[in-house]
Amino acid sequence: MRPSAAVLALAGCLAAPIGLAGCDFELNNGRTATLTYTEDARAAYNEAMAAYRAKDWEDARALFTEVKRRFAYSRYARLADLRVADLDFEQGKYAEAISEYRAFIQEHRTDRNVEYAKYRMAKALYLDIDDTVFLPPAEERDQAITIDAAKELRTFLRQFPRSRYREDVAFMLEVVTGRLVRHELYVARYYLKRDSFDAVLARIDYALKNFPNSGLDPEALVLKGETLLKMKKPDEARAVFTSVIRDWGGPFAVVAQKFLDELGPARPAAAARAASGVAPSGPQP
């Protein structure tokens, strides 16, 4: 798309010597404005915002770029930086938007829009987790972007506990946390099929420690109990299954109860440990 007449007119006006008294050009609404230098930054930014709101992305980018070039030390140059990131965000160019938001945060640490930039950067990371049908299931993919998103979302909630974006950020964090736990359980089951029991327990314990209350805790614990059974550790498995029934309930409590029924009555010492949720610390008589 060729730049609009407004873009070309404004660029020509701004290219004039700074000492020039004024410059006329026609705005989108048909009015003709005469600008002095002190008014140029705000007028240029507003013209760019008009293109942005109209989703005229190419013209908006050109106008914001001109604002940044001519008014580098004004607040409108900082806002133009942010709006360029928003342009890429709105067009689904999340990698570019993330880079631009991050640059804004680093270069303008005390700006009041840092909270907004951090929110949008975290959301861009969240949206960049691609779930299209042409890719493997989410839990089978590399989780680097998901880990980055979780980190940024947690950081945001810690830094801005009363933010107006808090509810949306908390929802996104819940989603990415669930995805990370599902990935750990996927890998754990992969190891279980190959009888790599220590590796299974390591992945499950890592997920439970680093992503608590993901909503997948009872599923992870049942898998842990099943693994302990395969390792010939019935007392430890019993303690895990009992904790699922006592602490979580729901459908996985039903599965845990079936495992307990198959195990049969516990020995007195083991039963006491299971009831208290304490796993045996060593070989039992």
mmCIF file of N, CA and C in Angstrom, residues 56 80 82 102 133 140 146 167 178-179 215 220 229:
data_model
loop_
_atom_site.group_PDB
_atom_site.id
_atom_site.type_symbol
_atom_site.label_atom_id
_atom_site.label_comp_id
_atom_site.label_asym_id
_atom_site.label_seq_id
_atom_site.Cartn_x
_atom_site.Cartn_y
_atom_site.Cartn_z
ATOM 1 N N ASP A 56 -5.200 1.112 9.677
ATOM 2 C CA ASP A 56 -4.403 1.396 8.483
ATOM 3 C C ASP A 56 -2.944 1.242 8.902
ATOM 4 N N ALA A 80 5.106 6.688 20.648
ATOM 5 C CA ALA A 80 5.205 6.117 19.306
ATOM 6 C C ALA A 80 5.929 4.781 19.349
ATOM 7 N N LEU A 82 5.854 2.667 21.761
ATOM 8 C CA LEU A 82 4.890 1.713 22.296
ATOM 9 C C LEU A 82 3.835 1.339 21.257
ATOM 10 N N ARG A 102 9.941 -5.183 25.051
ATOM 11 C CA ARG A 102 11.101 -5.348 25.930
ATOM 12 C C ARG A 102 12.058 -4.167 25.799
ATOM 13 N N VAL A 133 -3.701 -27.051 14.503
ATOM 14 C CA VAL A 133 -3.897 -28.490 14.279
ATOM 15 C C VAL A 133 -2.759 -29.094 13.478
ATOM 16 N N GLU A 140 3.578 -32.298 23.748
ATOM 17 C CA GLU A 140 4.709 -32.957 23.101
ATOM 18 C C GLU A 140 5.740 -31.970 22.570
ATOM 19 N N THR A 146 6.584 -21.318 26.436
ATOM 20 C CA THR A 146 5.655 -21.445 27.557
ATOM 21 C C THR A 146 6.343 -21.099 28.873
ATOM 22 N N GLU A 167 -6.483 -9.787 36.572
ATOM 23 C CA GLU A 167 -7.381 -10.923 36.322
ATOM 24 C C GLU A 167 -7.001 -11.645 35.037
ATOM 25 N N GLY A 178 -0.790 -25.109 33.632
ATOM 26 C CA GLY A 178 -1.373 -26.403 33.298
ATOM 27 C C GLY A 178 -0.661 -27.059 32.132
ATOM 28 N N ARG A 179 -0.300 -26.259 31.149
ATOM 29 C CA ARG A 179 0.399 -26.807 29.989
ATOM 30 C C ARG A 179 1.767 -27.349 30.379
ATOM 31 N N GLY A 215 -4.045 -27.796 39.309
ATOM 32 C CA GLY A 215 -5.272 -28.518 38.995
ATOM 33 C C GLY A 215 -4.986 -29.930 38.532
ATOM 34 N N ALA A 220 -1.087 -36.245 38.793
ATOM 35 C CA ALA A 220 0.347 -36.489 38.951
ATOM 36 C C ALA A 220 0.607 -37.451 40.101
ATOM 37 N N LEU A 229 4.306 -48.536 42.793
ATOM 38 C CA LEU A 229 3.882 -49.935 42.777
ATOM 39 C C LEU A 229 4.774 -50.763 41.866
#
